[in-house]
């Protein structure tokens, strides 16, 4: 009986050990399966992202073709029966009339590419701005007037050729050389809009918008911005402003292209209020007999829009040699966006700046 009991206990122990072993193996197999699934998803996402990059790059071939094609189309031309058969004519005709092309979709493989071509002078050339221009610009984004001088003086000092500081400005010897690490004032035009972040008092909020903190205008903020003990926000942190980045560029002759400038940019022109800005946009997007009716010249805009101040006549244009081309490749809800600044002259397209976004 004792022998039987011992055998029964051994059998029970063996069964328990077998069940434990099976459970452990099940967990290991499940873990391997889960890791394999995650790895498969990662590989698929990596593959799709690479496809998106290829598709985005291919979009520039389409953009270049459209840019060259538009040189063969008269700005006053109307679409013929033959043109209707040309799938690219409508987009090229918009470019020929000085208008932007937005949201052009071209299927490729198991995804597609989205192409935007916009005249870059639809933005404001930051290197051409005067003090008065900066004041209108800061007013347009909602910056209180009491802080204008604290922002404008350092910017003008950064770009001018001398080493003499404006009242609230900064130059190398009296400010930038004391930073950690130290650097020199540019004393010349900026190369990119984001270079403004090097200027005393200029913060990310000024570029992208959000809650503006007046403490960022203090030179001590820039000197201590990497210190964990520095309080980033002052007690006054309820000033909400729009960002400047999407309104600015470093390309062009300084004249704003009225065919592509958005509402915020148009509002920075002298005496252009909400009503006039919206009137300009509505008029340039007018469609008659299925044909867009953009402005053919600055004089045409003055004839079609009443109440414009004569001072802006020499501040705007309908032409552009610089273009911002954006190409977005998309596969299975994954996007890769590439954009560039291109210069168009004599039918040739030259890439001046290239940016691939992560």
PDB file of C-alpha atoms in Angstrom, residues 24-300:
ATOM      1  CA  UNK A  24       6.370  27.826 -19.407  1.00  0.00           C
ATOM      2  CA  UNK A  25       6.806  26.610 -22.976  1.00  0.00           C
ATOM      3  CA  UNK A  26       3.475  28.195 -23.907  1.00  0.00           C
ATOM      4  CA  UNK A  27       4.612  31.506 -22.445  1.00  0.00           C
ATOM      5  CA  UNK A  28       7.922  31.274 -24.311  1.00  0.00           C
ATOM      6  CA  UNK A  29       6.198  30.392 -27.591  1.00  0.00           C
ATOM      7  CA  UNK A  30       3.655  33.185 -27.095  1.00  0.00           C
ATOM      8  CA  UNK A  31       6.477  35.623 -26.325  1.00  0.00           C
ATOM      9  CA  UNK A  32       8.362  34.561 -29.449  1.00  0.00           C
ATOM     10  CA  UNK A  33       5.186  34.875 -31.505  1.00  0.00           C
ATOM     11  CA  UNK A  34       4.506  38.347 -30.101  1.00  0.00           C
ATOM     12  CA  UNK A  35       8.068  39.484 -30.757  1.00  0.00           C
ATOM     13  CA  UNK A  36       7.901  38.031 -34.265  1.00  0.00           C
ATOM     14  CA  UNK A  37       4.624  39.908 -34.827  1.00  0.00           C
ATOM     15  CA  UNK A  38       6.116  43.165 -33.551  1.00  0.00           C
ATOM     16  CA  UNK A  39       9.198  42.648 -35.699  1.00  0.00           C
ATOM     17  CA  UNK A  40       7.006  41.933 -38.703  1.00  0.00           C
ATOM     18  CA  UNK A  41       5.028  45.131 -38.068  1.00  0.00           C
ATOM     19  CA  UNK A  42       8.283  47.073 -37.691  1.00  0.00           C
ATOM     20  CA  UNK A  43       9.669  45.642 -40.921  1.00  0.00           C
ATOM     21  CA  UNK A  44       6.423  46.435 -42.721  1.00  0.00           C
ATOM     22  CA  UNK A  45       6.442  50.001 -41.406  1.00  0.00           C
ATOM     23  CA  UNK A  46      10.113  50.393 -42.370  1.00  0.00           C
ATOM     24  CA  UNK A  47       9.391  49.059 -45.847  1.00  0.00           C
ATOM     25  CA  UNK A  48       6.369  51.370 -46.248  1.00  0.00           C
ATOM     26  CA  UNK A  49       8.365  54.358 -45.046  1.00  0.00           C
ATOM     27  CA  UNK A  50      11.072  53.612 -47.597  1.00  0.00           C
ATOM     28  CA  UNK A  51       8.392  53.382 -50.281  1.00  0.00           C
ATOM     29  CA  UNK A  52       6.997  56.728 -49.137  1.00  0.00           C
ATOM     30  CA  UNK A  53      10.435  58.291 -49.511  1.00  0.00           C
ATOM     31  CA  UNK A  54      10.776  56.948 -53.057  1.00  0.00           C
ATOM     32  CA  UNK A  55       7.276  58.157 -53.918  1.00  0.00           C
ATOM     33  CA  UNK A  56       7.986  61.601 -52.456  1.00  0.00           C
ATOM     34  CA  UNK A  57      11.199  61.857 -54.474  1.00  0.00           C
ATOM     35  CA  UNK A  58       9.324  60.850 -57.629  1.00  0.00           C
ATOM     36  CA  UNK A  59       6.931  63.725 -57.007  1.00  0.00           C
ATOM     37  CA  UNK A  60       9.711  66.152 -57.826  1.00  0.00           C
ATOM     38  CA  UNK A  61       9.987  64.670 -61.323  1.00  0.00           C
ATOM     39  CA  UNK A  62       6.302  65.500 -61.808  1.00  0.00           C
ATOM     40  CA  UNK A  63       6.804  68.976 -60.370  1.00  0.00           C
ATOM     41  CA  UNK A  64       9.758  69.650 -62.669  1.00  0.00           C
ATOM     42  CA  UNK A  65       7.721  68.508 -65.666  1.00  0.00           C
ATOM     43  CA  UNK A  66       4.871  70.875 -64.702  1.00  0.00           C
ATOM     44  CA  UNK A  67       7.256  73.774 -64.159  1.00  0.00           C
ATOM     45  CA  UNK A  68       8.706  73.326 -67.634  1.00  0.00           C
ATOM     46  CA  UNK A  69       5.305  72.760 -69.203  1.00  0.00           C
ATOM     47  CA  UNK A  70       3.918  76.012 -67.803  1.00  0.00           C
ATOM     48  CA  UNK A  71       6.549  77.987 -69.741  1.00  0.00           C
ATOM     49  CA  UNK A  72       4.845  76.789 -72.941  1.00  0.00           C
ATOM     50  CA  UNK A  73       1.426  78.122 -71.887  1.00  0.00           C
ATOM     51  CA  UNK A  74       0.364  81.747 -72.236  1.00  0.00           C
ATOM     52  CA  UNK A  75      -1.005  83.277 -69.006  1.00  0.00           C
ATOM     53  CA  UNK A  76      -4.060  84.426 -70.967  1.00  0.00           C
ATOM     54  CA  UNK A  77      -4.618  81.138 -72.810  1.00  0.00           C
ATOM     55  CA  UNK A  78      -7.944  79.276 -72.509  1.00  0.00           C
ATOM     56  CA  UNK A  79      -8.298  75.509 -72.522  1.00  0.00           C
ATOM     57  CA  UNK A  80      -8.895  73.926 -75.931  1.00  0.00           C
ATOM     58  CA  UNK A  81     -10.400  70.528 -76.749  1.00  0.00           C
ATOM     59  CA  UNK A  82      -6.912  69.069 -77.115  1.00  0.00           C
ATOM     60  CA  UNK A  83      -5.878  70.540 -73.781  1.00  0.00           C
ATOM     61  CA  UNK A  84      -8.766  68.759 -72.075  1.00  0.00           C
ATOM     62  CA  UNK A  85      -7.159  65.455 -73.021  1.00  0.00           C
ATOM     63  CA  UNK A  86      -3.900  66.478 -71.369  1.00  0.00           C
ATOM     64  CA  UNK A  87      -4.061  65.368 -67.743  1.00  0.00           C
ATOM     65  CA  UNK A  88      -1.326  67.836 -66.766  1.00  0.00           C
ATOM     66  CA  UNK A  89      -2.611  70.914 -68.583  1.00  0.00           C
ATOM     67  CA  UNK A  90      -4.811  72.341 -65.833  1.00  0.00           C
ATOM     68  CA  UNK A  91      -2.063  72.280 -63.196  1.00  0.00           C
ATOM     69  CA  UNK A  92       0.517  73.728 -65.615  1.00  0.00           C
ATOM     70  CA  UNK A  93      -1.940  76.458 -66.670  1.00  0.00           C
ATOM     71  CA  UNK A  94      -2.389  77.525 -63.039  1.00  0.00           C
ATOM     72  CA  UNK A  95       1.379  77.906 -62.708  1.00  0.00           C
ATOM     73  CA  UNK A  96       1.495  79.865 -65.976  1.00  0.00           C
ATOM     74  CA  UNK A  97      -1.040  82.296 -64.513  1.00  0.00           C
ATOM     75  CA  UNK A  98       1.109  82.724 -61.410  1.00  0.00           C
ATOM     76  CA  UNK A  99      -1.212  80.658 -59.221  1.00  0.00           C
ATOM     77  CA  UNK A 100      -0.152  77.890 -56.822  1.00  0.00           C
ATOM     78  CA  UNK A 101      -0.886  74.217 -57.378  1.00  0.00           C
ATOM     79  CA  UNK A 102      -2.082  72.539 -54.180  1.00  0.00           C
ATOM     80  CA  UNK A 103      -3.031  68.963 -53.402  1.00  0.00           C
ATOM     81  CA  UNK A 104      -2.196  67.409 -56.770  1.00  0.00           C
ATOM     82  CA  UNK A 105      -2.567  63.652 -56.183  1.00  0.00           C
ATOM     83  CA  UNK A 106      -0.853  61.041 -58.331  1.00  0.00           C
ATOM     84  CA  UNK A 107      -1.330  57.309 -57.576  1.00  0.00           C
ATOM     85  CA  UNK A 108       1.927  55.314 -57.532  1.00  0.00           C
ATOM     86  CA  UNK A 109       2.195  51.592 -56.789  1.00  0.00           C
ATOM     87  CA  UNK A 110       0.270  50.792 -53.616  1.00  0.00           C
ATOM     88  CA  UNK A 111       0.276  54.435 -52.492  1.00  0.00           C
ATOM     89  CA  UNK A 112       0.276  57.917 -53.912  1.00  0.00           C
ATOM     90  CA  UNK A 113       2.132  61.209 -53.914  1.00  0.00           C
ATOM     91  CA  UNK A 114       0.686  64.635 -53.049  1.00  0.00           C
ATOM     92  CA  UNK A 115       2.339  67.630 -54.712  1.00  0.00           C
ATOM     93  CA  UNK A 116       2.168  71.339 -53.858  1.00  0.00           C
ATOM     94  CA  UNK A 117       3.916  74.031 -55.905  1.00  0.00           C
ATOM     95  CA  UNK A 118       3.687  77.536 -54.476  1.00  0.00           C
ATOM     96  CA  UNK A 119       5.384  80.796 -55.486  1.00  0.00           C
ATOM     97  CA  UNK A 120       7.751  81.457 -52.577  1.00  0.00           C
ATOM     98  CA  UNK A 121       7.193  85.268 -52.701  1.00  0.00           C
ATOM     99  CA  UNK A 122       3.726  84.526 -51.359  1.00  0.00           C
ATOM    100  CA  UNK A 123       5.726  84.826 -48.134  1.00  0.00           C
ATOM    101  CA  UNK A 124       7.583  87.905 -46.886  1.00  0.00           C
ATOM    102  CA  UNK A 125      11.351  88.138 -47.375  1.00  0.00           C
ATOM    103  CA  UNK A 126      12.642  88.647 -43.852  1.00  0.00           C
ATOM    104  CA  UNK A 127      15.866  90.221 -45.141  1.00  0.00           C
ATOM    105  CA  UNK A 128      13.946  93.057 -46.828  1.00  0.00           C
ATOM    106  CA  UNK A 129      11.862  94.133 -43.838  1.00  0.00           C
ATOM    107  CA  UNK A 130      12.146  97.671 -42.486  1.00  0.00           C
ATOM    108  CA  UNK A 131      11.293  98.675 -38.927  1.00  0.00           C
ATOM    109  CA  UNK A 132       7.811  99.719 -40.086  1.00  0.00           C
ATOM    110  CA  UNK A 133       7.347  96.366 -41.849  1.00  0.00           C
ATOM    111  CA  UNK A 134       8.282  94.514 -38.660  1.00  0.00           C
ATOM    112  CA  UNK A 135       5.797  96.588 -36.680  1.00  0.00           C
ATOM    113  CA  UNK A 136       2.944  95.631 -39.025  1.00  0.00           C
ATOM    114  CA  UNK A 137       4.089  92.019 -38.911  1.00  0.00           C
ATOM    115  CA  UNK A 138       4.177  91.851 -35.111  1.00  0.00           C
ATOM    116  CA  UNK A 139       0.828  93.581 -34.904  1.00  0.00           C
ATOM    117  CA  UNK A 140      -0.656  91.003 -37.279  1.00  0.00           C
ATOM    118  CA  UNK A 141       0.353  88.070 -35.043  1.00  0.00           C
ATOM    119  CA  UNK A 142      -1.111  89.694 -31.935  1.00  0.00           C
ATOM    120  CA  UNK A 143       2.102  90.862 -30.257  1.00  0.00           C
ATOM    121  CA  UNK A 144       1.398  93.765 -27.845  1.00  0.00           C
ATOM    122  CA  UNK A 145       3.031  97.006 -29.011  1.00  0.00           C
ATOM    123  CA  UNK A 146       4.962  97.419 -25.754  1.00  0.00           C
ATOM    124  CA  UNK A 147       7.257  94.527 -26.791  1.00  0.00           C
ATOM    125  CA  UNK A 148       7.868  95.495 -30.425  1.00  0.00           C
ATOM    126  CA  UNK A 149      11.082  97.430 -29.817  1.00  0.00           C
ATOM    127  CA  UNK A 150      12.523  94.593 -27.710  1.00  0.00           C
ATOM    128  CA  UNK A 151      12.115  92.278 -30.703  1.00  0.00           C
ATOM    129  CA  UNK A 152      12.839  94.606 -33.625  1.00  0.00           C
ATOM    130  CA  UNK A 153      16.003  96.318 -32.357  1.00  0.00           C
ATOM    131  CA  UNK A 154      17.977  93.048 -31.886  1.00  0.00           C
ATOM    132  CA  UNK A 155      16.850  91.767 -35.308  1.00  0.00           C
ATOM    133  CA  UNK A 156      17.969  94.940 -37.064  1.00  0.00           C
ATOM    134  CA  UNK A 157      21.299  94.805 -35.191  1.00  0.00           C
ATOM    135  CA  UNK A 158      21.761  91.159 -36.233  1.00  0.00           C
ATOM    136  CA  UNK A 159      21.364  92.057 -39.914  1.00  0.00           C
ATOM    137  CA  UNK A 160      23.015  95.464 -40.199  1.00  0.00           C
ATOM    138  CA  UNK A 161      26.694  95.774 -41.088  1.00  0.00           C
ATOM    139  CA  UNK A 162      27.838  97.852 -38.111  1.00  0.00           C
ATOM    140  CA  UNK A 163      28.649  96.963 -34.512  1.00  0.00           C
ATOM    141  CA  UNK A 164      26.574  99.748 -32.970  1.00  0.00           C
ATOM    142  CA  UNK A 165      23.629  98.526 -30.914  1.00  0.00           C
ATOM    143  CA  UNK A 166      20.125  99.955 -31.154  1.00  0.00           C
ATOM    144  CA  UNK A 167      18.615 101.100 -27.808  1.00  0.00           C
ATOM    145  CA  UNK A 168      17.206  97.642 -27.047  1.00  0.00           C
ATOM    146  CA  UNK A 169      19.366  95.734 -29.483  1.00  0.00           C
ATOM    147  CA  UNK A 170      22.501  93.625 -29.199  1.00  0.00           C
ATOM    148  CA  UNK A 171      25.830  93.218 -30.951  1.00  0.00           C
ATOM    149  CA  UNK A 172      28.739  90.804 -30.549  1.00  0.00           C
ATOM    150  CA  UNK A 173      30.766  92.661 -27.919  1.00  0.00           C
ATOM    151  CA  UNK A 174      27.915  93.718 -25.637  1.00  0.00           C
ATOM    152  CA  UNK A 175      25.858  90.525 -25.750  1.00  0.00           C
ATOM    153  CA  UNK A 176      26.605  87.522 -27.987  1.00  0.00           C
ATOM    154  CA  UNK A 177      30.235  87.176 -26.864  1.00  0.00           C
ATOM    155  CA  UNK A 178      28.974  86.740 -23.284  1.00  0.00           C
ATOM    156  CA  UNK A 179      26.730  83.780 -24.109  1.00  0.00           C
ATOM    157  CA  UNK A 180      27.710  80.176 -23.500  1.00  0.00           C
ATOM    158  CA  UNK A 181      28.796  79.171 -26.048  1.00  0.00           C
ATOM    159  CA  UNK A 182      29.633  82.627 -27.434  1.00  0.00           C
ATOM    160  CA  UNK A 183      29.076  83.538 -31.064  1.00  0.00           C
ATOM    161  CA  UNK A 184      29.120  86.596 -33.296  1.00  0.00           C
ATOM    162  CA  UNK A 185      26.244  88.705 -34.630  1.00  0.00           C
ATOM    163  CA  UNK A 186      25.635  87.918 -38.292  1.00  0.00           C
ATOM    164  CA  UNK A 187      25.871  91.533 -39.492  1.00  0.00           C
ATOM    165  CA  UNK A 188      24.247  90.466 -42.723  1.00  0.00           C
ATOM    166  CA  UNK A 189      21.124  88.821 -44.149  1.00  0.00           C
ATOM    167  CA  UNK A 190      19.934  85.586 -42.541  1.00  0.00           C
ATOM    168  CA  UNK A 191      20.241  82.367 -44.540  1.00  0.00           C
ATOM    169  CA  UNK A 192      17.129  80.708 -43.114  1.00  0.00           C
ATOM    170  CA  UNK A 193      14.137  81.937 -41.156  1.00  0.00           C
ATOM    171  CA  UNK A 194      15.037  79.735 -38.186  1.00  0.00           C
ATOM    172  CA  UNK A 195      18.384  81.526 -37.915  1.00  0.00           C
ATOM    173  CA  UNK A 196      16.373  84.203 -36.120  1.00  0.00           C
ATOM    174  CA  UNK A 197      16.434  81.937 -33.056  1.00  0.00           C
ATOM    175  CA  UNK A 198      20.045  83.056 -32.566  1.00  0.00           C
ATOM    176  CA  UNK A 199      18.916  86.660 -32.137  1.00  0.00           C
ATOM    177  CA  UNK A 200      18.571  88.091 -28.649  1.00  0.00           C
ATOM    178  CA  UNK A 201      15.013  87.710 -27.378  1.00  0.00           C
ATOM    179  CA  UNK A 202      13.786  85.686 -30.344  1.00  0.00           C
ATOM    180  CA  UNK A 203      12.080  82.478 -29.180  1.00  0.00           C
ATOM    181  CA  UNK A 204      10.449  79.399 -30.697  1.00  0.00           C
ATOM    182  CA  UNK A 205       7.029  80.812 -29.785  1.00  0.00           C
ATOM    183  CA  UNK A 206       7.637  83.782 -32.089  1.00  0.00           C
ATOM    184  CA  UNK A 207       8.164  81.338 -34.944  1.00  0.00           C
ATOM    185  CA  UNK A 208       5.501  78.726 -34.288  1.00  0.00           C
ATOM    186  CA  UNK A 209       2.974  80.579 -32.128  1.00  0.00           C
ATOM    187  CA  UNK A 210       1.562  79.900 -28.686  1.00  0.00           C
ATOM    188  CA  UNK A 211       1.761  81.515 -25.261  1.00  0.00           C
ATOM    189  CA  UNK A 212       4.306  84.313 -25.337  1.00  0.00           C
ATOM    190  CA  UNK A 213       6.320  84.978 -22.191  1.00  0.00           C
ATOM    191  CA  UNK A 214       7.870  88.484 -21.979  1.00  0.00           C
ATOM    192  CA  UNK A 215      10.701  86.992 -19.894  1.00  0.00           C
ATOM    193  CA  UNK A 216      12.158  85.523 -23.091  1.00  0.00           C
ATOM    194  CA  UNK A 217      12.976  89.059 -24.253  1.00  0.00           C
ATOM    195  CA  UNK A 218      15.391  89.479 -21.366  1.00  0.00           C
ATOM    196  CA  UNK A 219      18.989  88.808 -22.259  1.00  0.00           C
ATOM    197  CA  UNK A 220      19.312  86.817 -19.043  1.00  0.00           C
ATOM    198  CA  UNK A 221      16.880  84.237 -20.425  1.00  0.00           C
ATOM    199  CA  UNK A 222      19.151  83.449 -23.356  1.00  0.00           C
ATOM    200  CA  UNK A 223      22.209  83.351 -21.129  1.00  0.00           C
ATOM    201  CA  UNK A 224      20.527  80.933 -18.713  1.00  0.00           C
ATOM    202  CA  UNK A 225      18.229  78.949 -21.025  1.00  0.00           C
ATOM    203  CA  UNK A 226      20.221  75.742 -20.426  1.00  0.00           C
ATOM    204  CA  UNK A 227      20.155  76.115 -16.646  1.00  0.00           C
ATOM    205  CA  UNK A 228      17.725  73.870 -14.766  1.00  0.00           C
ATOM    206  CA  UNK A 229      17.332  76.554 -12.109  1.00  0.00           C
ATOM    207  CA  UNK A 230      16.074  79.178 -14.534  1.00  0.00           C
ATOM    208  CA  UNK A 231      12.329  79.839 -14.452  1.00  0.00           C
ATOM    209  CA  UNK A 232      11.252  79.729 -18.095  1.00  0.00           C
ATOM    210  CA  UNK A 233       7.941  81.509 -17.566  1.00  0.00           C
ATOM    211  CA  UNK A 234       7.243  84.778 -15.855  1.00  0.00           C
ATOM    212  CA  UNK A 235       4.015  85.513 -14.034  1.00  0.00           C
ATOM    213  CA  UNK A 236       2.622  87.103 -17.187  1.00  0.00           C
ATOM    214  CA  UNK A 237       2.016  84.181 -19.505  1.00  0.00           C
ATOM    215  CA  UNK A 238      -1.423  84.816 -20.994  1.00  0.00           C
ATOM    216  CA  UNK A 239      -0.340  86.496 -24.230  1.00  0.00           C
ATOM    217  CA  UNK A 240      -1.215  84.150 -27.101  1.00  0.00           C
ATOM    218  CA  UNK A 241       0.298  84.961 -30.493  1.00  0.00           C
ATOM    219  CA  UNK A 242       0.339  83.441 -33.961  1.00  0.00           C
ATOM    220  CA  UNK A 243       3.650  82.236 -35.404  1.00  0.00           C
ATOM    221  CA  UNK A 244       5.792  84.066 -37.943  1.00  0.00           C
ATOM    222  CA  UNK A 245       7.514  81.081 -39.575  1.00  0.00           C
ATOM    223  CA  UNK A 246       4.889  80.298 -42.231  1.00  0.00           C
ATOM    224  CA  UNK A 247       4.758  83.961 -43.241  1.00  0.00           C
ATOM    225  CA  UNK A 248       8.478  84.444 -43.837  1.00  0.00           C
ATOM    226  CA  UNK A 249      11.092  83.434 -46.388  1.00  0.00           C
ATOM    227  CA  UNK A 250      14.641  84.406 -47.328  1.00  0.00           C
ATOM    228  CA  UNK A 251      14.048  84.283 -51.100  1.00  0.00           C
ATOM    229  CA  UNK A 252      12.801  86.791 -53.640  1.00  0.00           C
ATOM    230  CA  UNK A 253      13.130  90.515 -54.213  1.00  0.00           C
ATOM    231  CA  UNK A 254      10.879  91.456 -51.305  1.00  0.00           C
ATOM    232  CA  UNK A 255       7.701  91.979 -53.306  1.00  0.00           C
ATOM    233  CA  UNK A 256       4.747  89.890 -52.157  1.00  0.00           C
ATOM    234  CA  UNK A 257       3.134  87.708 -54.805  1.00  0.00           C
ATOM    235  CA  UNK A 258      -0.574  88.532 -54.567  1.00  0.00           C
ATOM    236  CA  UNK A 259      -1.494  85.387 -56.502  1.00  0.00           C
ATOM    237  CA  UNK A 260      -0.403  83.096 -53.671  1.00  0.00           C
ATOM    238  CA  UNK A 261      -0.046  85.181 -50.482  1.00  0.00           C
ATOM    239  CA  UNK A 262      -2.367  83.920 -47.777  1.00  0.00           C
ATOM    240  CA  UNK A 263      -4.667  86.018 -45.632  1.00  0.00           C
ATOM    241  CA  UNK A 264      -2.128  86.635 -42.847  1.00  0.00           C
ATOM    242  CA  UNK A 265       0.527  87.861 -45.284  1.00  0.00           C
ATOM    243  CA  UNK A 266      -1.901  90.139 -47.133  1.00  0.00           C
ATOM    244  CA  UNK A 267      -2.909  91.702 -43.815  1.00  0.00           C
ATOM    245  CA  UNK A 268       0.674  92.911 -43.314  1.00  0.00           C
ATOM    246  CA  UNK A 269       0.415  95.218 -46.332  1.00  0.00           C
ATOM    247  CA  UNK A 270      -0.221  98.901 -45.474  1.00  0.00           C
ATOM    248  CA  UNK A 271      -3.920  99.721 -44.995  1.00  0.00           C
ATOM    249  CA  UNK A 272      -5.045  96.214 -45.998  1.00  0.00           C
ATOM    250  CA  UNK A 273      -7.700  95.245 -43.464  1.00  0.00           C
ATOM    251  CA  UNK A 274      -9.755  92.077 -43.118  1.00  0.00           C
ATOM    252  CA  UNK A 275     -12.230  93.113 -45.827  1.00  0.00           C
ATOM    253  CA  UNK A 276      -9.570  94.005 -48.409  1.00  0.00           C
ATOM    254  CA  UNK A 277      -7.521  90.853 -47.706  1.00  0.00           C
ATOM    255  CA  UNK A 278     -10.564  88.649 -48.230  1.00  0.00           C
ATOM    256  CA  UNK A 279     -11.554  90.620 -51.337  1.00  0.00           C
ATOM    257  CA  UNK A 280      -8.117  90.007 -52.887  1.00  0.00           C
ATOM    258  CA  UNK A 281      -8.359  86.269 -52.204  1.00  0.00           C
ATOM    259  CA  UNK A 282     -11.913  85.965 -53.531  1.00  0.00           C
ATOM    260  CA  UNK A 283     -11.116  87.960 -56.664  1.00  0.00           C
ATOM    261  CA  UNK A 284      -7.973  86.015 -57.589  1.00  0.00           C
ATOM    262  CA  UNK A 285      -9.855  82.716 -57.123  1.00  0.00           C
ATOM    263  CA  UNK A 286     -12.753  83.836 -59.306  1.00  0.00           C
ATOM    264  CA  UNK A 287     -13.882  81.268 -61.895  1.00  0.00           C
ATOM    265  CA  UNK A 288     -15.628  82.383 -65.105  1.00  0.00           C
ATOM    266  CA  UNK A 289     -16.609  79.975 -67.900  1.00  0.00           C
ATOM    267  CA  UNK A 290     -14.692  77.227 -66.080  1.00  0.00           C
ATOM    268  CA  UNK A 291     -11.514  79.306 -66.280  1.00  0.00           C
ATOM    269  CA  UNK A 292      -9.661  80.799 -63.279  1.00  0.00           C
ATOM    270  CA  UNK A 293      -9.358  84.570 -63.367  1.00  0.00           C
ATOM    271  CA  UNK A 294      -6.260  85.491 -61.350  1.00  0.00           C
ATOM    272  CA  UNK A 295      -4.785  88.965 -61.548  1.00  0.00           C
ATOM    273  CA  UNK A 296      -2.840  89.531 -64.750  1.00  0.00           C
ATOM    274  CA  UNK A 297      -0.866  92.421 -63.263  1.00  0.00           C
ATOM    275  CA  UNK A 298      -0.676  94.728 -60.259  1.00  0.00           C
ATOM    276  CA  UNK A 299      -2.689  97.292 -62.231  1.00  0.00           C
ATOM    277  CA  UNK A 300      -5.338  94.627 -62.807  1.00  0.00           C
TER     278      UNK A 300
END
